[in-house]
Each structure stands twice: as C-alpha cells, then as structure tokens.
Amino acid sequence: KRLAETVAALQTARTALEAAQREAAAASAGQRDTAKLSAAAAADAKRGHAKADHFAQFAKAAAAKAAAALHTAQETQQSADSKLAAAQASAVPSRAAYEKAAGERLH
C-alpha cells in the first residue's frame, strides 16, 4: 500500500514538474518574442530619428538659402531705391527747364 502511495505521489510530482517545465518553456519563448519585438522597435526608432535628423539638416540648409536670397533681394531693393531717388532728383531740374523753355516759346 505504501509503495502504491509513493508511486502515485511520484507520478503526481512528475506530472506537475512536466507542466512546470512546459510553462517555463512557453514563458521563455514569450520573452524571446518580446525581446525580438523590442529590438525591432528600437531599430525602427533609430531609423526614424536618422530620417528626422536628415530632414532637419535639409530644412536648415533651405532656411540658410532663403535668408541669403532675402538679403540679396533687400540689397537689390536698396540699390533700386537709390537709383529711383537719383532719377527723380535729376528729373526736377530737367522738368523745370522744360517748362521754362515751353513758356518762352509761347511768348
């Protein structure tokens, strides 16, 4: 009787041990899958960061070009304003002389 009880206890213990081993193997596989997913997510994040950095550099270069173009446009505008002012200043005496000559012809 005692031997039968011992054998039954051993079989129960063996069944429990096998179940525990299966659970441990499943948990280990789950951990491996989780680790793989985490590594893939980290690689995706790294690629995304690299792309963002590339676009930031591109935007910085575009902003520098735009600033240079604006500066050139401002210089061109100042030059044009100076030429216009000079032309207007020279036109006043010419107009006065034209009006004087026209007035003398009428008399």
Short mmCIF file of N, CA, C and O in Angstrom, two decimals:
data_model
loop_
_atom_site.label_atom_id
_atom_site.label_comp_id
_atom_site.label_asym_id
_atom_site.label_seq_id
_atom_site.Cartn_x
_atom_site.Cartn_y
_atom_site.Cartn_z
N LYS A 1 0.83 -1.19 0.00
CA LYS A 1 0.00 0.00 0.00
C LYS A 1 0.87 1.25 0.00
O LYS A 1 0.60 2.21 -0.70
N ARG A 2 1.87 1.23 0.84
CA ARG A 2 2.75 2.38 0.93
C ARG A 2 3.49 2.60 -0.37
O ARG A 2 3.69 3.74 -0.80
N LEU A 3 3.88 1.53 -1.00
CA LEU A 3 4.58 1.63 -2.28
C LEU A 3 3.65 2.23 -3.33
O LEU A 3 4.07 3.08 -4.11
N ALA A 4 2.42 1.86 -3.36
CA ALA A 4 1.46 2.40 -4.31
C ALA A 4 1.25 3.89 -4.08
O ALA A 4 1.15 4.68 -5.02
N GLU A 5 1.19 4.28 -2.80
CA GLU A 5 1.03 5.71 -2.48
C GLU A 5 2.26 6.49 -2.93
O GLU A 5 2.16 7.60 -3.45
N THR A 6 3.42 5.91 -2.74
CA THR A 6 4.66 6.58 -3.15
C THR A 6 4.73 6.71 -4.65
O THR A 6 5.09 7.77 -5.19
N VAL A 7 4.34 5.66 -5.37
CA VAL A 7 4.34 5.70 -6.83
C VAL A 7 3.34 6.75 -7.32
O VAL A 7 3.63 7.52 -8.23
N ALA A 8 2.19 6.79 -6.72
CA ALA A 8 1.17 7.79 -7.11
C ALA A 8 1.68 9.20 -6.84
O ALA A 8 1.51 10.11 -7.65
N ALA A 9 2.33 9.39 -5.71
CA ALA A 9 2.88 10.71 -5.37
C ALA A 9 3.97 11.09 -6.35
O ALA A 9 4.08 12.25 -6.79
N LEU A 10 4.80 10.10 -6.72
CA LEU A 10 5.86 10.37 -7.68
C LEU A 10 5.27 10.73 -9.06
O LEU A 10 5.76 11.64 -9.74
N GLN A 11 4.23 10.04 -9.46
CA GLN A 11 3.59 10.35 -10.74
C GLN A 11 2.97 11.73 -10.71
O GLN A 11 3.06 12.49 -11.68
N THR A 12 2.34 12.10 -9.64
CA THR A 12 1.75 13.44 -9.50
C THR A 12 2.85 14.49 -9.54
O THR A 12 2.71 15.52 -10.22
N ALA A 13 3.95 14.22 -8.84
CA ALA A 13 5.07 15.17 -8.84
C ALA A 13 5.66 15.29 -10.23
O ALA A 13 6.01 16.39 -10.68
N ARG A 14 5.77 14.13 -10.92
CA ARG A 14 6.33 14.15 -12.28
C ARG A 14 5.41 14.95 -13.22
O ARG A 14 5.87 15.75 -14.03
N THR A 15 4.11 14.75 -13.11
CA THR A 15 3.15 15.49 -13.94
C THR A 15 3.25 16.99 -13.66
O THR A 15 3.25 17.81 -14.58
N ALA A 16 3.35 17.35 -12.38
CA ALA A 16 3.48 18.75 -12.01
C ALA A 16 4.79 19.34 -12.53
O ALA A 16 4.83 20.47 -13.02
N LEU A 17 5.86 18.55 -12.46
CA LEU A 17 7.16 19.00 -12.96
C LEU A 17 7.11 19.21 -14.47
O LEU A 17 7.61 20.23 -14.98
N GLU A 18 6.50 18.26 -15.19
CA GLU A 18 6.38 18.41 -16.64
C GLU A 18 5.56 19.64 -17.01
O GLU A 18 5.90 20.38 -17.94
N ALA A 19 4.48 19.89 -16.28
CA ALA A 19 3.64 21.08 -16.54
C ALA A 19 4.44 22.35 -16.27
O ALA A 19 4.38 23.32 -17.04
N ALA A 20 5.21 22.32 -15.19
CA ALA A 20 6.03 23.49 -14.86
C ALA A 20 7.09 23.73 -15.93
O ALA A 20 7.38 24.88 -16.31
N GLN A 21 7.67 22.64 -16.44
CA GLN A 21 8.68 22.78 -17.49
C GLN A 21 8.06 23.36 -18.77
O GLN A 21 8.66 24.19 -19.44
N ARG A 22 6.83 22.89 -19.10
CA ARG A 22 6.15 23.44 -20.29
C ARG A 22 5.84 24.92 -20.11
O ARG A 22 6.03 25.72 -21.03
N GLU A 23 5.39 25.31 -18.93
CA GLU A 23 5.10 26.73 -18.66
C GLU A 23 6.38 27.56 -18.74
O GLU A 23 6.37 28.67 -19.28
N ALA A 24 7.47 27.03 -18.21
CA ALA A 24 8.74 27.76 -18.24
C ALA A 24 9.22 27.92 -19.69
O ALA A 24 9.71 28.99 -20.07
N ALA A 25 9.05 26.87 -20.50
CA ALA A 25 9.47 26.95 -21.91
C ALA A 25 8.61 27.98 -22.65
O ALA A 25 9.12 28.77 -23.45
N ALA A 26 7.31 27.98 -22.37
CA ALA A 26 6.42 28.94 -23.03
C ALA A 26 6.77 30.37 -22.60
O ALA A 26 6.81 31.29 -23.43
N ALA A 27 7.04 30.56 -21.32
CA ALA A 27 7.42 31.90 -20.84
C ALA A 27 8.73 32.34 -21.48
O ALA A 27 8.88 33.51 -21.87
N SER A 28 9.68 31.41 -21.60
CA SER A 28 10.96 31.74 -22.22
C SER A 28 10.77 32.13 -23.68
O SER A 28 11.37 33.09 -24.16
N ALA A 29 9.90 31.40 -24.39
CA ALA A 29 9.62 31.74 -25.80
C ALA A 29 8.96 33.10 -25.89
O ALA A 29 9.27 33.91 -26.77
N GLY A 30 8.05 33.37 -24.95
CA GLY A 30 7.40 34.69 -24.93
C GLY A 30 8.40 35.81 -24.68
O GLY A 30 8.33 36.87 -25.30
N GLN A 31 9.34 35.56 -23.80
CA GLN A 31 10.37 36.56 -23.53
C GLN A 31 11.24 36.78 -24.76
O GLN A 31 11.62 37.91 -25.07
N ARG A 32 11.57 35.70 -25.48
CA ARG A 32 12.37 35.85 -26.71
C ARG A 32 11.59 36.67 -27.75
O ARG A 32 12.15 37.55 -28.39
N ASP A 33 10.30 36.36 -27.88
CA ASP A 33 9.48 37.12 -28.83
C ASP A 33 9.42 38.59 -28.44
O ASP A 33 9.54 39.48 -29.29
N THR A 34 9.24 38.84 -27.15
CA THR A 34 9.19 40.22 -26.67
C THR A 34 10.51 40.93 -26.92
O THR A 34 10.54 42.09 -27.34
N ALA A 35 11.61 40.23 -26.69
CA ALA A 35 12.94 40.82 -26.93
C ALA A 35 13.12 41.14 -28.41
O ALA A 35 13.65 42.20 -28.76
N LYS A 36 12.66 40.24 -29.28
CA LYS A 36 12.77 40.49 -30.72
C LYS A 36 11.94 41.71 -31.12
O LYS A 36 12.39 42.55 -31.90
N LEU A 37 10.72 41.78 -30.60
CA LEU A 37 9.86 42.93 -30.91
C LEU A 37 10.47 44.23 -30.39
O LEU A 37 10.42 45.26 -31.07
N SER A 38 11.05 44.17 -29.20
CA SER A 38 11.68 45.38 -28.64
C SER A 38 12.87 45.81 -29.49
O SER A 38 13.06 47.01 -29.73
N ALA A 39 13.66 44.85 -29.94
CA ALA A 39 14.82 45.18 -30.77
C ALA A 39 14.36 45.78 -32.10
O ALA A 39 14.94 46.75 -32.59
N ALA A 40 13.30 45.22 -32.67
CA ALA A 40 12.77 45.77 -33.94
C ALA A 40 12.24 47.18 -33.73
O ALA A 40 12.47 48.06 -34.57
N ALA A 41 11.55 47.41 -32.63
CA ALA A 41 11.02 48.75 -32.34
C ALA A 41 12.17 49.74 -32.14
O ALA A 41 12.10 50.88 -32.61
N ALA A 42 13.22 49.30 -31.47
CA ALA A 42 14.38 50.18 -31.27
C ALA A 42 15.05 50.52 -32.60
O ALA A 42 15.44 51.67 -32.84
N ALA A 43 15.15 49.52 -33.48
CA ALA A 43 15.75 49.77 -34.80
C ALA A 43 14.89 50.73 -35.61
O ALA A 43 15.41 51.64 -36.28
N ASP A 44 13.57 50.56 -35.54
CA ASP A 44 12.65 51.49 -36.23
C ASP A 44 12.80 52.91 -35.69
O ASP A 44 12.82 53.87 -36.46
N ALA A 45 12.89 53.01 -34.38
CA ALA A 45 13.05 54.34 -33.77
C ALA A 45 14.36 54.98 -34.21
O ALA A 45 14.41 56.18 -34.50
N LYS A 46 15.41 54.18 -34.28
CA LYS A 46 16.71 54.71 -34.70
C LYS A 46 16.65 55.20 -36.15
O LYS A 46 17.16 56.27 -36.47
N ARG A 47 15.99 54.41 -37.02
CA ARG A 47 15.84 54.84 -38.42
C ARG A 47 15.00 56.11 -38.51
O ARG A 47 15.30 57.03 -39.28
N GLY A 48 13.93 56.16 -37.73
CA GLY A 48 13.09 57.36 -37.72
C GLY A 48 13.85 58.58 -37.26
O GLY A 48 13.70 59.67 -37.82
N HIS A 49 14.68 58.41 -36.25
CA HIS A 49 15.50 59.53 -35.76
C HIS A 49 16.48 59.99 -36.82
O HIS A 49 16.68 61.19 -37.02
N ALA A 50 17.08 59.03 -37.53
CA ALA A 50 18.03 59.39 -38.59
C ALA A 50 17.32 60.17 -39.70
O ALA A 50 17.85 61.16 -40.21
N LYS A 51 16.11 59.73 -40.06
CA LYS A 51 15.35 60.46 -41.09
C LYS A 51 15.00 61.86 -40.62
O LYS A 51 15.12 62.82 -41.38
N ALA A 52 14.57 61.97 -39.39
CA ALA A 52 14.22 63.29 -38.84
C ALA A 52 15.44 64.20 -38.83
O ALA A 52 15.34 65.39 -39.16
N ASP A 53 16.58 63.65 -38.47
CA ASP A 53 17.81 64.44 -38.44
C ASP A 53 18.18 64.90 -39.86
O ASP A 53 18.58 66.04 -40.06
N HIS A 54 18.01 64.00 -40.83
CA HIS A 54 18.29 64.35 -42.23
C HIS A 54 17.38 65.50 -42.68
O HIS A 54 17.84 66.46 -43.30
N PHE A 55 16.09 65.38 -42.38
CA PHE A 55 15.15 66.43 -42.79
C PHE A 55 15.44 67.74 -42.07
O PHE A 55 15.27 68.82 -42.64
N ALA A 56 15.88 67.66 -40.82
CA ALA A 56 16.23 68.87 -40.08
C ALA A 56 17.43 69.57 -40.73
O ALA A 56 17.44 70.79 -40.86
N GLN A 57 18.42 68.78 -41.15
CA GLN A 57 19.58 69.36 -41.83
C GLN A 57 19.16 70.00 -43.16
O GLN A 57 19.64 71.08 -43.52
N PHE A 58 18.27 69.32 -43.88
CA PHE A 58 17.77 69.85 -45.14
C PHE A 58 17.03 71.16 -44.91
O PHE A 58 17.23 72.14 -45.65
N ALA A 59 16.18 71.20 -43.89
CA ALA A 59 15.42 72.41 -43.58
C ALA A 59 16.36 73.54 -43.17
O ALA A 59 16.15 74.70 -43.55
N LYS A 60 17.41 73.21 -42.44
CA LYS A 60 18.38 74.22 -42.02
C LYS A 60 19.08 74.82 -43.23
O LYS A 60 19.25 76.05 -43.32
N ALA A 61 19.47 73.96 -44.17
CA ALA A 61 20.13 74.44 -45.39
C ALA A 61 19.17 75.30 -46.22
O ALA A 61 19.56 76.34 -46.75
N ALA A 62 17.91 74.87 -46.32
CA ALA A 62 16.92 75.64 -47.07
C ALA A 62 16.68 76.99 -46.42
O ALA A 62 16.54 78.02 -47.11
N ALA A 63 16.66 77.04 -45.11
CA ALA A 63 16.47 78.31 -44.40
C ALA A 63 17.66 79.24 -44.64
O ALA A 63 17.48 80.45 -44.82
N ALA A 64 18.86 78.67 -44.66
CA ALA A 64 20.05 79.50 -44.93
C ALA A 64 20.00 80.07 -46.34
O ALA A 64 20.31 81.25 -46.55
N LYS A 65 19.57 79.25 -47.32
CA LYS A 65 19.44 79.74 -48.69
C LYS A 65 18.39 80.83 -48.79
O LYS A 65 18.58 81.83 -49.48
N ALA A 66 17.27 80.63 -48.09
CA ALA A 66 16.21 81.64 -48.11
C ALA A 66 16.68 82.95 -47.48
O ALA A 66 16.38 84.03 -47.99
N ALA A 67 17.44 82.85 -46.41
CA ALA A 67 17.96 84.05 -45.76
C ALA A 67 18.93 84.79 -46.69
O ALA A 67 18.90 86.03 -46.78
N ALA A 68 19.76 84.03 -47.40
CA ALA A 68 20.70 84.65 -48.34
C ALA A 68 19.95 85.32 -49.48
O ALA A 68 20.29 86.43 -49.91
N ALA A 69 18.90 84.65 -49.98
CA ALA A 69 18.10 85.23 -51.06
C ALA A 69 17.39 86.49 -50.60
O ALA A 69 17.31 87.49 -51.34
N LEU A 70 16.88 86.49 -49.37
CA LEU A 70 16.23 87.68 -48.82
C LEU A 70 17.22 88.83 -48.70
O LEU A 70 16.91 89.98 -49.05
N HIS A 71 18.42 88.53 -48.23
CA HIS A 71 19.45 89.56 -48.10
C HIS A 71 19.78 90.16 -49.47
O HIS A 71 19.87 91.39 -49.61
N THR A 72 19.93 89.30 -50.46
CA THR A 72 20.22 89.77 -51.83
C THR A 72 19.08 90.63 -52.34
O THR A 72 19.30 91.69 -52.95
N ALA A 73 17.85 90.20 -52.09
CA ALA A 73 16.68 90.97 -52.54
C ALA A 73 16.63 92.33 -51.85
O ALA A 73 16.31 93.35 -52.49
N GLN A 74 16.97 92.38 -50.58
CA GLN A 74 16.99 93.65 -49.85
C GLN A 74 18.05 94.59 -50.42
O GLN A 74 17.81 95.79 -50.59
N GLU A 75 19.23 94.04 -50.72
CA GLU A 75 20.28 94.87 -51.31
C GLU A 75 19.86 95.39 -52.68
O GLU A 75 20.10 96.56 -53.00
N THR A 76 19.22 94.54 -53.47
CA THR A 76 18.74 94.95 -54.79
C THR A 76 17.69 96.04 -54.65
O THR A 76 17.69 97.02 -55.41
N GLN A 77 16.79 95.89 -53.68
CA GLN A 77 15.75 96.90 -53.45
C GLN A 77 16.37 98.23 -53.03
O GLN A 77 15.96 99.29 -53.51
N GLN A 78 17.36 98.19 -52.17
CA GLN A 78 18.03 99.43 -51.74
C GLN A 78 18.71 100.11 -52.92
O GLN A 78 18.65 101.34 -53.06
N SER A 79 19.35 99.32 -53.77
CA SER A 79 20.01 99.87 -54.95
C SER A 79 18.98 100.51 -55.88
O SER A 79 19.19 101.63 -56.39
N ALA A 80 17.86 99.81 -56.09
CA ALA A 80 16.81 100.35 -56.95
C ALA A 80 16.22 101.62 -56.36
O ALA A 80 15.95 102.58 -57.10
N ASP A 81 16.03 101.65 -55.06
CA ASP A 81 15.50 102.86 -54.40
C ASP A 81 16.47 104.03 -54.57
O ASP A 81 16.04 105.17 -54.84
N SER A 82 17.76 103.76 -54.43
CA SER A 82 18.75 104.82 -54.61
C SER A 82 18.74 105.35 -56.04
O SER A 82 18.78 106.57 -56.27
N LYS A 83 18.66 104.45 -57.02
CA LYS A 83 18.63 104.86 -58.42
C LYS A 83 17.37 105.66 -58.73
O LYS A 83 17.41 106.65 -59.46
N LEU A 84 16.24 105.22 -58.16
CA LEU A 84 14.98 105.95 -58.37
C LEU A 84 15.06 107.34 -57.76
O LEU A 84 14.65 108.32 -58.39
N ALA A 85 15.61 107.45 -56.57
CA ALA A 85 15.74 108.75 -55.92
C ALA A 85 16.64 109.67 -56.75
O ALA A 85 16.33 110.86 -56.93
N ALA A 86 17.73 109.11 -57.28
CA ALA A 86 18.63 109.91 -58.10
C ALA A 86 17.94 110.35 -59.39
O ALA A 86 18.07 111.51 -59.82
N ALA A 87 17.18 109.45 -59.98
CA ALA A 87 16.47 109.79 -61.22
C ALA A 87 15.42 110.87 -60.95
O ALA A 87 15.25 111.80 -61.75
N GLN A 88 14.72 110.75 -59.84
CA GLN A 88 13.71 111.76 -59.50
C GLN A 88 14.35 113.12 -59.23
O GLN A 88 13.84 114.16 -59.65
N ALA A 89 15.49 113.09 -58.57
CA ALA A 89 16.19 114.34 -58.26
C ALA A 89 16.67 115.01 -59.54
O ALA A 89 16.61 116.24 -59.69
N SER A 90 17.15 114.22 -60.49
CA SER A 90 17.64 114.82 -61.73
C SER A 90 16.48 115.25 -62.63
O SER A 90 16.64 116.12 -63.48
N ALA A 91 15.33 114.63 -62.44
CA ALA A 91 14.18 114.98 -63.28
C ALA A 91 13.59 116.32 -62.90
O ALA A 91 13.03 117.01 -63.75
N VAL A 92 13.70 116.73 -61.67
CA VAL A 92 13.11 118.00 -61.23
C VAL A 92 13.73 119.18 -61.98
O VAL A 92 13.00 119.98 -62.58
N PRO A 93 15.07 119.32 -62.03
CA PRO A 93 15.63 120.44 -62.79
C PRO A 93 15.33 120.33 -64.29
O PRO A 93 15.06 121.33 -64.95
N SER A 94 15.34 119.12 -64.81
CA SER A 94 15.04 118.95 -66.24
C SER A 94 13.62 119.37 -66.53
O SER A 94 13.34 120.03 -67.54
N ARG A 95 12.69 119.03 -65.68
CA ARG A 95 11.29 119.41 -65.88
C ARG A 95 11.12 120.92 -65.78
O ARG A 95 10.41 121.54 -66.58
N ALA A 96 11.81 121.49 -64.80
CA ALA A 96 11.72 122.95 -64.66
C ALA A 96 12.28 123.63 -65.90
O ALA A 96 11.69 124.60 -66.40
N ALA A 97 13.40 123.11 -66.39
CA ALA A 97 13.99 123.71 -67.59
C ALA A 97 13.07 123.52 -68.79
O ALA A 97 12.90 124.44 -69.62
N TYR A 98 12.41 122.38 -68.89
CA TYR A 98 11.49 122.12 -69.99
C TYR A 98 10.30 123.08 -69.91
O TYR A 98 9.89 123.66 -70.92
N GLU A 99 9.75 123.24 -68.72
CA GLU A 99 8.60 124.14 -68.56
C GLU A 99 8.99 125.60 -68.86
O GLU A 99 8.23 126.35 -69.47
N LYS A 100 10.21 125.98 -68.47
CA LYS A 100 10.67 127.34 -68.74
C LYS A 100 10.82 127.56 -70.24
O LYS A 100 10.36 128.56 -70.79
N ALA A 101 11.43 126.55 -70.91
CA ALA A 101 11.62 126.67 -72.37
C ALA A 101 10.25 126.68 -73.06
O ALA A 101 10.05 127.46 -74.02
N ALA A 102 9.34 125.90 -72.62
CA ALA A 102 7.99 125.89 -73.22
C ALA A 102 7.30 127.21 -73.00
O ALA A 102 6.61 127.73 -73.91
N GLY A 103 7.48 127.78 -71.85
CA GLY A 103 6.86 129.10 -71.57
C GLY A 103 7.45 130.17 -72.42
O GLY A 103 6.74 131.08 -72.89
N GLU A 104 8.74 130.12 -72.67
CA GLU A 104 9.38 131.14 -73.51
C GLU A 104 8.92 131.02 -74.96
O GLU A 104 8.80 132.02 -75.66
N ARG A 105 8.66 129.84 -75.41
CA ARG A 105 8.19 129.67 -76.79
C ARG A 105 6.78 130.22 -76.96
O ARG A 105 6.43 130.70 -78.05
N LEU A 106 6.00 130.16 -75.93
CA LEU A 106 4.63 130.68 -76.03
C LEU A 106 4.60 132.20 -76.07
O LEU A 106 3.68 132.79 -76.60
N HIS A 107 5.57 132.84 -75.56
CA HIS A 107 5.59 134.31 -75.53
C HIS A 107 6.14 134.88 -76.74
O HIS A 107 6.71 134.87 -77.58
#
